[in-house]
Structures are given as structure tokens and as C-alpha cells.
XYZ file of C-alpha atoms in Angstrom:
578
model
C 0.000 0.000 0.000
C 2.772 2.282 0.992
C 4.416 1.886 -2.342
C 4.604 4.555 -4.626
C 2.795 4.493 -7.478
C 4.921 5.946 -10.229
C 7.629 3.254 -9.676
C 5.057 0.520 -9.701
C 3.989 2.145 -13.130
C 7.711 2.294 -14.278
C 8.259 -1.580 -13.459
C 4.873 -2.671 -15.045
C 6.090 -2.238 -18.302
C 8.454 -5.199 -18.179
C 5.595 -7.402 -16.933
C 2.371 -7.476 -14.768
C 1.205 -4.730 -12.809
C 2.926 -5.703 -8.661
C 0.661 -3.698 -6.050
C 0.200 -0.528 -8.284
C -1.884 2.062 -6.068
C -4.354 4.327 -8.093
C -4.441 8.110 -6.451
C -6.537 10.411 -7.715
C -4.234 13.456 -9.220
C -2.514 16.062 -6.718
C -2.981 13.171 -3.516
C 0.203 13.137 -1.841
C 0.785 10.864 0.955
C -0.050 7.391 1.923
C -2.946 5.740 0.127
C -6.304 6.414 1.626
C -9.148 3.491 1.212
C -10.864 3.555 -1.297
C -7.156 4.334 -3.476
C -7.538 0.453 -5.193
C -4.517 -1.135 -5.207
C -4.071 -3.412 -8.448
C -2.131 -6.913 -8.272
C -0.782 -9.594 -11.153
C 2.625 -10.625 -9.963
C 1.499 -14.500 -9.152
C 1.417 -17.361 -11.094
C -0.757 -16.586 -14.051
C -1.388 -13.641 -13.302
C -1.930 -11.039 -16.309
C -2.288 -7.329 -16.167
C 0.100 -5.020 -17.653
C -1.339 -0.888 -16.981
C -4.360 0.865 -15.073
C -5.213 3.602 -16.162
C -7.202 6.328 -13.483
C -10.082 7.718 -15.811
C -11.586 9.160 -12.671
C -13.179 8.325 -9.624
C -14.836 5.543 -10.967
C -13.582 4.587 -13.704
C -10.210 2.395 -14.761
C -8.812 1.535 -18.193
C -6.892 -1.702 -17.497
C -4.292 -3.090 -20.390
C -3.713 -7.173 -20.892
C -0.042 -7.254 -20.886
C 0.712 -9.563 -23.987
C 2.390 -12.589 -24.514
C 6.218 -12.529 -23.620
C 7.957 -11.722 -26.970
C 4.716 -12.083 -28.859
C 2.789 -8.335 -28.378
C -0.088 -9.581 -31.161
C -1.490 -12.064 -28.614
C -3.952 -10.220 -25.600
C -6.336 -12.284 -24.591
C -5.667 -13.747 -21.007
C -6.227 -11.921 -17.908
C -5.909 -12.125 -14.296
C -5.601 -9.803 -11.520
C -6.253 -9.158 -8.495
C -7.710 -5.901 -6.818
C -8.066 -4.945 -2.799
C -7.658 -1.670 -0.634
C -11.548 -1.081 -1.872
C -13.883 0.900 0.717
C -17.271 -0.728 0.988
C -19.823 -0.199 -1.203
C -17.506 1.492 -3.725
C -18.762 0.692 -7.452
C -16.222 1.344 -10.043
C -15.971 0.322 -13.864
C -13.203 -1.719 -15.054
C -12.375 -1.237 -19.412
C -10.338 -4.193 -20.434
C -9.406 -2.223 -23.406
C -6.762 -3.939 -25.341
C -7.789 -7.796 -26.399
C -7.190 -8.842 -29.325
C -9.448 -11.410 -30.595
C -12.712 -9.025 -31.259
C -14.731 -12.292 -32.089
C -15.185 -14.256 -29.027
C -17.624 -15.695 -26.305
C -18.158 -12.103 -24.813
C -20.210 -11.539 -27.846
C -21.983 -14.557 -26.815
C -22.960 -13.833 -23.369
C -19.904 -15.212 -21.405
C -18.703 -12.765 -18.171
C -15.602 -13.048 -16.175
C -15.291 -15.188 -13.076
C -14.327 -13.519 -9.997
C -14.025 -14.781 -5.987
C -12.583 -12.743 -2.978
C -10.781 -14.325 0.042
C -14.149 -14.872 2.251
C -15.648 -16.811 -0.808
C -13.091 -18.398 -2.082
C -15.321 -20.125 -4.721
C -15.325 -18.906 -8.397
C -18.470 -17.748 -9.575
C -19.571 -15.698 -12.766
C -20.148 -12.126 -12.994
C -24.419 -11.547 -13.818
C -25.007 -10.735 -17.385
C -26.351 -7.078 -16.540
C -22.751 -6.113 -15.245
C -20.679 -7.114 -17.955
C -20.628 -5.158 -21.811
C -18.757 -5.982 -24.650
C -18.935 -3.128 -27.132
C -17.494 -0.422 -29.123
C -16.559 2.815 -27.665
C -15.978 5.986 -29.093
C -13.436 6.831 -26.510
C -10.883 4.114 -27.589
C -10.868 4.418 -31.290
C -14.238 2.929 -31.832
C -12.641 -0.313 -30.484
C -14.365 -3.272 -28.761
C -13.988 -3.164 -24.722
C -15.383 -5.274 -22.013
C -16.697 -3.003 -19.270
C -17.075 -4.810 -16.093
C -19.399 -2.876 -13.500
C -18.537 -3.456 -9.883
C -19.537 -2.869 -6.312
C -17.673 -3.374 -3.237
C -19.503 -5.783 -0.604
C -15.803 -5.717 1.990
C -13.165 -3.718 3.046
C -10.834 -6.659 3.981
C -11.587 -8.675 1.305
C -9.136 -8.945 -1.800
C -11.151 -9.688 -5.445
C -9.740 -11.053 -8.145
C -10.612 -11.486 -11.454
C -10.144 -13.679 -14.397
C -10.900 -15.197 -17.876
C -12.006 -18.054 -16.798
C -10.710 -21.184 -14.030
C -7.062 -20.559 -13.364
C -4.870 -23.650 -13.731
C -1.404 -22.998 -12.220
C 2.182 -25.233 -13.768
C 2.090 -25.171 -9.168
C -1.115 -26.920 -9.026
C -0.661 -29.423 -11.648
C 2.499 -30.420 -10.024
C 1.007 -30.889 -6.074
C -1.502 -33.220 -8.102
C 0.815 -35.145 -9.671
C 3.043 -35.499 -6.104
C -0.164 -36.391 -4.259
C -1.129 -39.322 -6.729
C 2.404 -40.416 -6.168
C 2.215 -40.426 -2.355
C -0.715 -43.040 -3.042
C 1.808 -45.280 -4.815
C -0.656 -46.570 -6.924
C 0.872 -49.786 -9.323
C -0.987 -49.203 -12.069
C 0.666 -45.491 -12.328
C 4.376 -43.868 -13.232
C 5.456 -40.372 -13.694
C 8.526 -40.310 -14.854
C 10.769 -36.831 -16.378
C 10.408 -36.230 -19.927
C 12.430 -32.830 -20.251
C 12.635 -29.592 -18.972
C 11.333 -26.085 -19.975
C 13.585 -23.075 -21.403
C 13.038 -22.071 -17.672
C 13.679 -25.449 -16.227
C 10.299 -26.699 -15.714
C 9.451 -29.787 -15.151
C 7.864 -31.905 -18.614
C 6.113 -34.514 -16.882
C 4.810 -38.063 -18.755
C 2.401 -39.805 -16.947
C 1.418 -43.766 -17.757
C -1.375 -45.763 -16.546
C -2.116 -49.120 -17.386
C -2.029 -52.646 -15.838
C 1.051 -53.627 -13.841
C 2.121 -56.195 -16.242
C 1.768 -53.775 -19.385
C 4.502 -52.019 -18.154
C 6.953 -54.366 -19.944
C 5.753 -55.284 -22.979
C 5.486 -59.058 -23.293
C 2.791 -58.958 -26.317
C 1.928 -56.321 -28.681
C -0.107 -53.448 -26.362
C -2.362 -50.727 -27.773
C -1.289 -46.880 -26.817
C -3.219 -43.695 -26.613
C -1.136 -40.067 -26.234
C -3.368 -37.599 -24.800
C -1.303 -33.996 -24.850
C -2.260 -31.046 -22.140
C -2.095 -27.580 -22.258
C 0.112 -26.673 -25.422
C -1.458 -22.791 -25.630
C -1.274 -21.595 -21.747
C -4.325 -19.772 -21.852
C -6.461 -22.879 -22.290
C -7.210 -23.424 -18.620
C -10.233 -25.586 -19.667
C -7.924 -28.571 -21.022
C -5.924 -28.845 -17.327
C -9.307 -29.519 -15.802
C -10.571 -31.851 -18.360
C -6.728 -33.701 -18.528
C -7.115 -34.157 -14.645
C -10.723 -35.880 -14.916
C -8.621 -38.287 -17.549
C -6.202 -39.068 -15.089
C -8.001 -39.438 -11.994
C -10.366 -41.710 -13.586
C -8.095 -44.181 -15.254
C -6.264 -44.344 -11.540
C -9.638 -45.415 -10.064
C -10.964 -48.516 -9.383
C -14.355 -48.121 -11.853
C -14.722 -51.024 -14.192
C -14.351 -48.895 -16.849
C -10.865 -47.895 -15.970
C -9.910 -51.790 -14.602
C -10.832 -52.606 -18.152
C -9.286 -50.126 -20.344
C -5.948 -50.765 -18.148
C -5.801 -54.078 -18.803
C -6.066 -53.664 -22.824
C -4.564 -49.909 -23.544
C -1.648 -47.754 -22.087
C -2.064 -44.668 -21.477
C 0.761 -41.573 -22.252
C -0.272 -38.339 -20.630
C 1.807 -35.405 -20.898
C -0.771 -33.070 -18.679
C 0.958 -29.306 -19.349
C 3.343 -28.975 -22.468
C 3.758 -25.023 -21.918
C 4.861 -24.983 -18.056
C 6.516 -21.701 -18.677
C 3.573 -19.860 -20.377
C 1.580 -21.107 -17.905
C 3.264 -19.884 -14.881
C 4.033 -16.656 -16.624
C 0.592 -16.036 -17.739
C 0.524 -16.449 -21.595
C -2.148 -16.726 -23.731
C -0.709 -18.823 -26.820
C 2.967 -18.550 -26.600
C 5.892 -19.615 -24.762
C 8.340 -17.758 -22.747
C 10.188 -16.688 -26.586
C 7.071 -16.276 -27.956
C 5.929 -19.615 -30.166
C 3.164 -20.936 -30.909
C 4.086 -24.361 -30.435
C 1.189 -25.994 -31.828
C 2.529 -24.156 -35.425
C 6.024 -25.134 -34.933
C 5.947 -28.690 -35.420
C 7.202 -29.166 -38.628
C 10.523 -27.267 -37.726
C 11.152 -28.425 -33.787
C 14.285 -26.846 -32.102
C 15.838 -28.435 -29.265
C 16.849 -25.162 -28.034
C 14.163 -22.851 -29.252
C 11.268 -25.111 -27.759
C 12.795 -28.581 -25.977
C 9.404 -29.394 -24.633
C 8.183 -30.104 -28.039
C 11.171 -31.814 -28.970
C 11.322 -34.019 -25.931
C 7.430 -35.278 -27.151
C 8.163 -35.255 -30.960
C 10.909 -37.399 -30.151
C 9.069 -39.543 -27.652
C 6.242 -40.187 -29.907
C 8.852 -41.398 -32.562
C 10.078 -43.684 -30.296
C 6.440 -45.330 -29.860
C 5.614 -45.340 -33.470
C 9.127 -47.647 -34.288
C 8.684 -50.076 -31.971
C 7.700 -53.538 -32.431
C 5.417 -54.566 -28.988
C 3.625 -51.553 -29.130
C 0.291 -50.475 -31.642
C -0.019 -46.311 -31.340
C -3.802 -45.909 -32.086
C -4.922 -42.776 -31.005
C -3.121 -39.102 -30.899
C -5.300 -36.622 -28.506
C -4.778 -32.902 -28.032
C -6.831 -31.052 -26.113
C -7.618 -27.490 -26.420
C -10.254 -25.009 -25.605
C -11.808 -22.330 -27.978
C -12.728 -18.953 -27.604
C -15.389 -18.124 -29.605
C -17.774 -21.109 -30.147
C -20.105 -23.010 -27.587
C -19.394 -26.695 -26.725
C -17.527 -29.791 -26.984
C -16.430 -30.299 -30.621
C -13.812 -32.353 -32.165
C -11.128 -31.111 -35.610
C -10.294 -34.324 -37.226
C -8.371 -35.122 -40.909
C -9.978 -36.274 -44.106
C -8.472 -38.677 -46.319
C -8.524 -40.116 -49.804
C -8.798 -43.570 -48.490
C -12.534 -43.938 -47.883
C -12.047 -46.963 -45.628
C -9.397 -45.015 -43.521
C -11.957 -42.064 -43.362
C -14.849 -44.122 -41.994
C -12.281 -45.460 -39.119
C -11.594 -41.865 -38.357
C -15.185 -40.214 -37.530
C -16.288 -43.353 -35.281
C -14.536 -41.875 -32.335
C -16.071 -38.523 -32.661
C -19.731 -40.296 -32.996
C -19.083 -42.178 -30.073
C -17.705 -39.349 -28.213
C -21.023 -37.416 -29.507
C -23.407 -40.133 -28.115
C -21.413 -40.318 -24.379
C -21.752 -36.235 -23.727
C -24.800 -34.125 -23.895
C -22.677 -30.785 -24.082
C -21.042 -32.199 -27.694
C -21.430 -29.824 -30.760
C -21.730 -31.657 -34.197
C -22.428 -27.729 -36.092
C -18.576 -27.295 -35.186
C -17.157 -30.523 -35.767
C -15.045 -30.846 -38.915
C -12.525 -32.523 -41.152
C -10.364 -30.918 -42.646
C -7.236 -30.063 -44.504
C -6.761 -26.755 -44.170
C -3.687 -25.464 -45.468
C -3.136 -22.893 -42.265
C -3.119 -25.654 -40.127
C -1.168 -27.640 -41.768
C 1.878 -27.638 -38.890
C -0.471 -28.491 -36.216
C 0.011 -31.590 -33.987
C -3.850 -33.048 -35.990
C -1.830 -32.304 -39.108
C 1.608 -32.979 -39.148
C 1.848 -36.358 -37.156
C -1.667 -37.648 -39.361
C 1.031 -37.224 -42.104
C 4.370 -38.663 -40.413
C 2.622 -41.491 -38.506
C 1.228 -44.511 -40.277
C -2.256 -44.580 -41.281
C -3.631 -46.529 -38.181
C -3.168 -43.789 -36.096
C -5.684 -41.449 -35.373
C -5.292 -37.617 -34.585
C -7.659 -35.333 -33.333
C -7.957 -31.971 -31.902
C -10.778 -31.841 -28.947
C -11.814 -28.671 -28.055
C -14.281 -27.196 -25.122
C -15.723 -24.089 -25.166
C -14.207 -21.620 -22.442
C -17.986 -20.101 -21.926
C -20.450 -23.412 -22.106
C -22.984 -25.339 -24.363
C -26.632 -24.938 -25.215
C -28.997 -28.244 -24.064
C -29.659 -30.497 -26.436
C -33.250 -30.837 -25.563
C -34.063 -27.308 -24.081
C -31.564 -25.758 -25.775
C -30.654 -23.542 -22.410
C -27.723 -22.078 -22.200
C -25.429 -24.414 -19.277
C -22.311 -22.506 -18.397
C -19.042 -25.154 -17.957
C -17.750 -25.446 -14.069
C -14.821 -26.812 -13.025
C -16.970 -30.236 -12.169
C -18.105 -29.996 -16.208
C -14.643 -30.527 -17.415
C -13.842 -33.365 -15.123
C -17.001 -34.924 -16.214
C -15.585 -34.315 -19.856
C -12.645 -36.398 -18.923
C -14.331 -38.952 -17.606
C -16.681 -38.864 -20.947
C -13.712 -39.401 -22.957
C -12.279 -42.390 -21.322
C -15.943 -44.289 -21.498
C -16.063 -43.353 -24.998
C -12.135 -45.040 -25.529
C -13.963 -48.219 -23.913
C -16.750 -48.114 -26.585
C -14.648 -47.949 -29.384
C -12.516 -50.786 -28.406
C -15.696 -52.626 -27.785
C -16.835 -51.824 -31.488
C -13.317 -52.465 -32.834
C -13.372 -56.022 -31.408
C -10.321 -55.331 -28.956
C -12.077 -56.144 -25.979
C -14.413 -58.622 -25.984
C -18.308 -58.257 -24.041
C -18.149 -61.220 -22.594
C -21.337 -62.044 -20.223
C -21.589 -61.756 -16.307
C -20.877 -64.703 -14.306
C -23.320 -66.422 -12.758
C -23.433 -66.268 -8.934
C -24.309 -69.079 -6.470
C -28.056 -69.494 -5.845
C -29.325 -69.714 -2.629
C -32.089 -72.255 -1.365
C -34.079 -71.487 1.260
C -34.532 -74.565 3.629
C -38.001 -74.558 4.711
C -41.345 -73.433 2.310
C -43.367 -70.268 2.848
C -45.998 -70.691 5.460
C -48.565 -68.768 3.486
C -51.740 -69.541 5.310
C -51.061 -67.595 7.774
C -50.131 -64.310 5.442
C -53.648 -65.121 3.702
C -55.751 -65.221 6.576
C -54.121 -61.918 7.652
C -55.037 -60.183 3.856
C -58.257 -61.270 4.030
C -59.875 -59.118 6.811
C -59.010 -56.050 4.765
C -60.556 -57.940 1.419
C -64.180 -57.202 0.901
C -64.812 -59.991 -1.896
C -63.127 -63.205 -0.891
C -61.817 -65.762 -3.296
C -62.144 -69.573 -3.623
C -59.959 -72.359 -4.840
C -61.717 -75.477 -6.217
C -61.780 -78.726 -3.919
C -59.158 -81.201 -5.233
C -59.132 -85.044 -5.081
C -56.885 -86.265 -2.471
C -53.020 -87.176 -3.572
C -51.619 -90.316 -2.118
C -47.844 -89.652 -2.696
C -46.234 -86.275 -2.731
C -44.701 -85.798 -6.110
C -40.600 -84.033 -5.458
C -41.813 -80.831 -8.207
C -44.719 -80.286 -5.274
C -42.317 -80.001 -2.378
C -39.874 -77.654 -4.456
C -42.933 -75.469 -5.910
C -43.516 -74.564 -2.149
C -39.959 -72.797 -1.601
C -40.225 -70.076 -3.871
C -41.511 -66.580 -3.216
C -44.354 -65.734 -2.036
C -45.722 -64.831 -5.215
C -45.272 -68.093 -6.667
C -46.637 -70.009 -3.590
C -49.696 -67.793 -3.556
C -50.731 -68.440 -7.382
C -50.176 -71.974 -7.229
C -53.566 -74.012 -7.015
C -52.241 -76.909 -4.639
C -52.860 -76.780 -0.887
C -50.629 -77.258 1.898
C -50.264 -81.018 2.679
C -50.245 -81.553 6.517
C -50.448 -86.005 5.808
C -53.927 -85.939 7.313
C -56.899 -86.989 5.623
C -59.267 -84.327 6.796
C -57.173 -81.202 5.036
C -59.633 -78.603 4.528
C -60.280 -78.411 0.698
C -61.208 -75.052 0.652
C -58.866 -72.325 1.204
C -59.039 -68.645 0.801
C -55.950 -66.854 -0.936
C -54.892 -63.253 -1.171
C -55.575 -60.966 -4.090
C -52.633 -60.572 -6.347
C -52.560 -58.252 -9.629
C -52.827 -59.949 -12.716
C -49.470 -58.663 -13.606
C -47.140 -60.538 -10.513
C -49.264 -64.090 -11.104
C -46.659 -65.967 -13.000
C -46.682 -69.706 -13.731
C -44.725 -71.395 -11.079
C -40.767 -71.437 -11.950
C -38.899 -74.664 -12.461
C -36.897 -76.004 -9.431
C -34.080 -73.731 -8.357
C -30.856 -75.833 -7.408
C -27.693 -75.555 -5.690
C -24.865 -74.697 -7.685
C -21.522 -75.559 -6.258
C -19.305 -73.630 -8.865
C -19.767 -70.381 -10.890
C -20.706 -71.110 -14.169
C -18.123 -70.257 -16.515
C -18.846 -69.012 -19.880
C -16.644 -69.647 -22.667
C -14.424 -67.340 -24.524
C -15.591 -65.707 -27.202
C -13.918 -65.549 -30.820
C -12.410 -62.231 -31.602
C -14.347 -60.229 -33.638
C -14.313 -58.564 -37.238
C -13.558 -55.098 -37.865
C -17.346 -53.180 -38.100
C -18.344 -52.479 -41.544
C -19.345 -48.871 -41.245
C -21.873 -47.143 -43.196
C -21.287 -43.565 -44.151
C -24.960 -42.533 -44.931
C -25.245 -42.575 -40.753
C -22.272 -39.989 -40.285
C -23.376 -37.572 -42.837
C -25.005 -35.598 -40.647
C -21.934 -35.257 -38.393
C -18.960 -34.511 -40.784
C -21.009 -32.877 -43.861
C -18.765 -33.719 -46.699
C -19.959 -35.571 -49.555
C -18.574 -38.885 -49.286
C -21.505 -40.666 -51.857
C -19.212 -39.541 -54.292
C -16.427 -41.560 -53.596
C -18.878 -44.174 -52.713
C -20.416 -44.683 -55.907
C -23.612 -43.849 -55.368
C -23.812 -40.463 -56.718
C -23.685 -42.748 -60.242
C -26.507 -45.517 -59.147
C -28.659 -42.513 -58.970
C -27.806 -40.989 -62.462
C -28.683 -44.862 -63.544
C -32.163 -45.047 -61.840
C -33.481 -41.908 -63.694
């Protein structure tokens, strides 16, 4: 508080803002309440000037991406020495990407240190327009009131996801010493950050005794994707549990994580770039060692898969989140192999079928030449053709209901459930594939119960409450107790009740006429056979693998919209029918 405010100002243009005091102009002295005091020098934090308009108003600058000035997009500050019920207005006034989710509705997240909870800003507060006053411009104008004088507010994007927190994580899984999981080094930042590889799969997949299936999901490449840390966390945490979707998938597939590809624009607070600002999702045709080692250490890594022998590299996964569109959407490849083409888009309509916040309108395939040195691109083309790569992306803002079509804002929960979407869908395809085999339930042991119902007792009790009583027929009299009679009396009661013979007490003068209790017409079944004893579980036999699927493409039309009937042939049948 008791620093001055020119030499904050001075040292904010190397970086973020560090506890830059707004007075108005001719206050000399120590900062008064109600002075804010403005804060981004934590890990990713972004905020590079304030601006005192007057009073009540602040022009606040994104600082841009380290070496990189084009990107402005990420922000996150922090703002405290407020006096209560001050309102001010906040003008983000410098990001760079004029079409995004503001136009769509979406508002900053905010939390102060008594509600430590993020929660979104209401609609009515937040504008994203043009102004006059900053070169006819767009701005997002955030209207705020102080509720606290002790409390310190910050702001931001959307859910911060520190390089610190993804690291604590990774040390608390490891503190569980779980065997199906190892996190081992695969390089080191520019800044000496750690690159961390994560696999999960059965114990004895970790040595590779027989050809094993592998899956590369890759975290975090642009810094500013937040979204993709919480959605590569549900991954993890539910492979590492004990569902039976995980036990299943670890016993068939390993899993190669690398959870945050950009630690240092991450802790630095980048939007795209790394600390020398590179876009490393466009630099993978040229990789550096020097330049950007955290892509080489991965290029080279996923080299090392693809050549050897034991191991089959199906699927390549990188995860990203978009700015401007609602959803969960997938960018995939097209090819000139039909076959190969119709392998490609099952995984998307699987993925489609698994999540209700999934966007077919923005799903494509592609070959777009400006993407072209994109991880979906370049390793499609480097790899061998059983290899998929795809490019998932969530929506920073949320999705619209399939049904209702109401808007549903993503929480932090939403992405985790997204991961967790993702590895059930992995578990369908390999069921469709034929890779794992649906095999049935085994059969349990069946108990008997040693003595019969005693239902006359039951239907004597039903009938005082029965206004209409009924009546069985009289039946001759058995001489010998058939061994389907005695067993017909131990089953439920249902089955005791709807069966027409009496209870056989050996004496002559049984009473031939016995009421029963009502039963719905629905629950009277014909008495089941026998139930026996089973002294082993009943093991079902193994079944035969199974063929690839024969895929139509008429059912995926609607999900990649390209006109595959062409190459199909029957674009020329229906020439021939008219």
C-alpha cells in the first residue's frame, strides 16, 4: 500500500502490474481506502497498466504474450484496498481477438478471500462493445460494487490452472503409490520446468510381453487454455480409479499423458505462446531443441512409440479449448482412403453419443492449409495410417442443451465430467473395434431357502381387509407327494400364492377349501422350475475375436457434412435409376 505508485507504473512495463496504487491526481501521501490497489505478480497472473479515468472509472491493459505483443487475450488480476460499497468500472481495453464468447454472453469469473469459490459475474454487469473513446474499439466493461473492506477480489478469464497446481496433483497421486501409475521426467522447460509423462495401465503392461495398444493424450500446449488442465485431470483421476471402466481399459490400452506442455507460459501467464514467444502448436514441422525442448522431448518420444515392435499407437489426442464457439467439438483429418476415413469419424460419434454438451455444427474434417503444422496435421502425415489424430476442443464459456436448448455454463466439475466422458467413450470404441471382448456376467451361487413359505397364515391376515373373498376349487386327495410339489412350495411368495395346490399336513381331513390373497394380474406368473444348488460359478466360454465393423457412411453424414456418396459410388446408381 505504501508503495509509490509511479515506480510501480515504471516496473509494469516489463511485466504485470505488482501492487500498483491508483491516487486520484494532486494526492500526496499514503494511500487512503478507497485508493484500489491493483495486483498480477502471481502465477498466471496477467495485467500489464491501469489507467485512473476518474473516480470511478479504470482503463486496465492485458499485458501480452512474452515476446509475442499480437497475442492479448488472457487476464488475471487481483484488486483490494476497496472501501465498501464502492462501485467502479473496469475497461479491459486492449484484447485482441474481437470475435469471441463475450459476444456470446460469457462474463468473467471472480471470488474474494471470504468466498473463495469462483463464480460468474451476472449478465447485466458485464458489456462488450465499441466505444468511441478508444478508437471505436471493442472493450469489455465490467461494472462493480464493493460488498468488503478486507476482502481482496480477483478477477479472471475463466478457471485458473497454475504449472504449481498441476504439479502438487501429480506429487499427491504419487504419495498413493498406486501400481498401475508412473510419472517419470520427460524434459525440462527453457526455464527449467518440469515436462512430466504420466502412464497408466495394468502392472504387467509395463513391460511389454505382447503387442499393447497406446493412446497419447497432450495437455495444455497454448497456456491460456485453462479448460484442457481440468478436463486432462478428470482423464487421469479416472483411469487411476478402481471403476470397471478404468480396470478394463488398463488391462487392454496404455495410457501416455503429458498433462501441461507449456509450463513456462503457464506460470508466466501467456495466452498462446511460450516464454520466446511460439506458438508451439505451429512449430511442429521445424522443432528446435533449443528454441522449444518441450516439443522436442514429445516429438521425439512419440517417434520412439511409433518404431517399436510390442507396441500399436492408435490414437493421438490434443486437447484445447476455444474462444469463440459453444461446446464440446472435435477437428479431425480427411483422407482419400474412404475406408481409412470411416475409421476416423467413429470416435467422434461415439464421443457425440457419451456427452450431452457435444457440438456436431462445429465438428469438422479438414485439410486446411493454415493448419497444416499443427500436432492433428503434421503427425496424421508422419505417422502410419492406423493412427488417429484429433484436436478436442471445449468451449471456455459453455454449451446450449440439447433438448431445451438452455444455455449451461461449464464449471470446473463440467470438465472433469468431460474427462471422464472421454475415457468411457475409448472403452466403446474398443468394444466396437473387437479389442475387448463383451463377454457375459458370471453367474453367482443361488441360494435355497430350507423350509417353504408358510402362506396360510399371510392369507388369513389379507383377508380381513378384502371385501370380496376368493375360492380355490376342492381337489381329489393325492396319495404320494410328487418331489416338483415339495420344491414349488420354496419359492416366493408370489409363486406359492398363485399356485392351485394346498398345503399337505399327511392328514386326511385337510380342509379343501382355502381362501388366498388378491394378487394383480401382472405378478401371477406360472410357477418357476426347481431352483438348485450350484456348487461352482458357471463359466462361460471365450468368445472368438471379432471382425472389424463395416461402417456405413450414410449414418455420419449428418456429423462430418462432406460428400462422401461420391467416392462411394452412389452419386452414379442414382444418375442410372433416372
Amino acid at each position: 500500500m505504501d508503495s509509490d505508485s509511479e515506480d510501480s507504473e515504471n516496473e509494469s512495463g516489463l511485466g504485470n502490474v505488482t501492487r500498483v496504487v491508483m491516487r486520484p491526481p494532486g494526492h500526496s501521501g499514503k494511500a487512503k481506502r478507497g485508493h484500489l490497489c491493483f495486483d498480477a505478480s502471481f502465477e498466471t497472473g496477467n495485467l500489464g497498466r491501469v489507467d485512473l479515468i476518474n473516480e470511478y472509472e479504470y482503463d486496465l491493459f492485458i499485458r501480452p504474450d512474452t515476446c509475442n505483443p499480437r497475442l492479448r487475450f488472457w487476464f488475471n488480476f487481483a484488486v483490494d484496498n476497496a472501501r465498501i460499497d464502492q462501485h467502479v468500472i473496469f475497461n479491459i481495453v486492449n484484447i485482441s481477438k474481437k470475435r469471441n464468447c463475450f459476444q456470446l454472453g460469457m462474463t468473467p469469473l471472480i471470488k474474494s478471500t471470504s468466498r473463495n469459490k469462483w463464480q460468474r459475474m451476472p449478465n447485466k454487469f458485464v458489456h462488450y462493445h465499441r466505444s468511441i473513446y478508444h478508437q471505436n474499439n471493442y472493450i469489455l466493461s465490467l461494472i462493480f460494487g464493493f460488498d468488503r473492506e478486507d476482502d481482496s477480489y480477483q478477477f479472471a478469464l475463466t478457471y485458473p490452472y497454475s504449472y504449481s497446481k498441476c504439479q502438487l496433483h501429480l506429487e499427491l497421486i504419487e504419495k498413493r503409490k498406486v501400481p498401475h501409475f508412473t510419472r517419470e521426467l520427460l524434459g525440462t522447460s527453457v526455464q527449467n520446468r518440469r515436462l512430466d509423462l504420466l502412464t497408466i495401465t495394468h502392472p504387467k503392461n509395463m513391460v511389454a510381453a505382447e503387442k499393447l495398444r497406446v493412446i497419447i493424450i497432450l495437455g495444455r500446449i497454448h497456456p491460456g487454455e485453462s479448460p484442457t488442465s481440468y478436463v486432462c485431470q478428470g482423464i487421469i483421476d479416472f483411469l487411476i480409479s478402481n471403476h470397471p471402466i478404468a480396470q478394463t481399459l488398463r488391462e487392454h490400452v496404455v495410457f501416455k499423458i503429458i498433462p501441461m506442455m507449456n509450463p513456462d507460459g503457464v506460470f508466466l501467464g501467456n495466452y498462446r505462446s511460450t516464454l520466446m514467444g511460439i506458438d508451439l502448436n505451429r512449430a511442429w514441422h521445424q522443432v528446435s531443441e533449443w528454441i522449444h525442448p518441450t516439443l522436442h522431448a514429445t516429438l521425439s518420444f512419440i517417434n520412439s512409440l511409433h518404431q517399436d515392435k510390442n507396441l500399436e499407437l492408435d490414437f493421438i489426442l490434443d486437447l484445447h479449448a476455444h474462444s469463440s464457439l459453444k461446446g464440446v467439438f472435435v477437428y479431425g483429418n480427411t483422407y482419400d482412403d474412404v475406408y481409412r476415413f470411416e475409421r476416423h469419424i467413429v470416435f467422434p460419434k461415439l464421443l457425440a453419443q457419451n456427452t450431452d454438451c457435444f457440438a456436431p455444427q462445429n465438428t469438422m474434417f479438414n485439410r486446411d492449409s493454415n493448419k497444416a503444422n499443427t500436432a492433428r496435421r503434421y503427425l496424421c502425415d508422419v505417422l502410419k495410417d492406423s493412427v488417429n489424430c484429433y484436436s478436442v476442443l471445449v468451449s471456455y464459456y459453455g454449451y446450449n442443451h440439447p433438448v431445451t436448448n438452455e444455455h449451461i455454463s461449464f464449471t470446473e466439475e463440467s470438465y472433469y465430467r468431460l474427462g471422464r466422458n472421454i475415457v468411457q467413450t475409448y472403452l466403446e470404441y474398443y468394444k466396437v473395434t473387437g479389442v475387448i471382448h463383451v463377454t457375459e456376467q458370471p453367474k453367482t451361487k443361488v441360494k435355497v431357502r430350507k423350509s417353504p413359505l408358510r402362506f396360510g397364515r399371510s392369507s388369513h391376515r389379507k383377508s380381513r381387509t378384502r371385501k370380496k373373498k376368493r375360492h380355490l376349487k376342492p381337489e381329489p386327495k393325492k396319495k404320494e407327494t410328487s418331489a416338483s410339489d415339495t420344491n414349488a412350495t420354496s419359492g416366493d411368495e408370489n409363486e406359492a400364492s398363485c399356485s392351485s395346490s394346498s398345503e399337505d399336513d399327511g392328514s386326511p381331513s385337510a380342509v379343501p377349501w382355502r381362501p388366498v390373497p388378491r394378487i394383480r394380474p401382472h405378478t401371477c406368473l406360472p410357477p418357476r422350475p426347481p431352483k438348485m444348488e450350484v456348487e461352482e460359478p458357471l463359466r462361460t466360454a471365450e468368445l472368438p475375436p471379432l471382425s472389424p465393423p463395416k461402417l456405413s457412411i450414410i449414418d455420419f453424414n449428418n456429423l462430418t457434412r462432406l460428400g462422401v456418396d461420391r467416392a462411394n459410388g452412389r452419386g452414379k446408381s442414382r444418375k442410372k435409376r433416372k
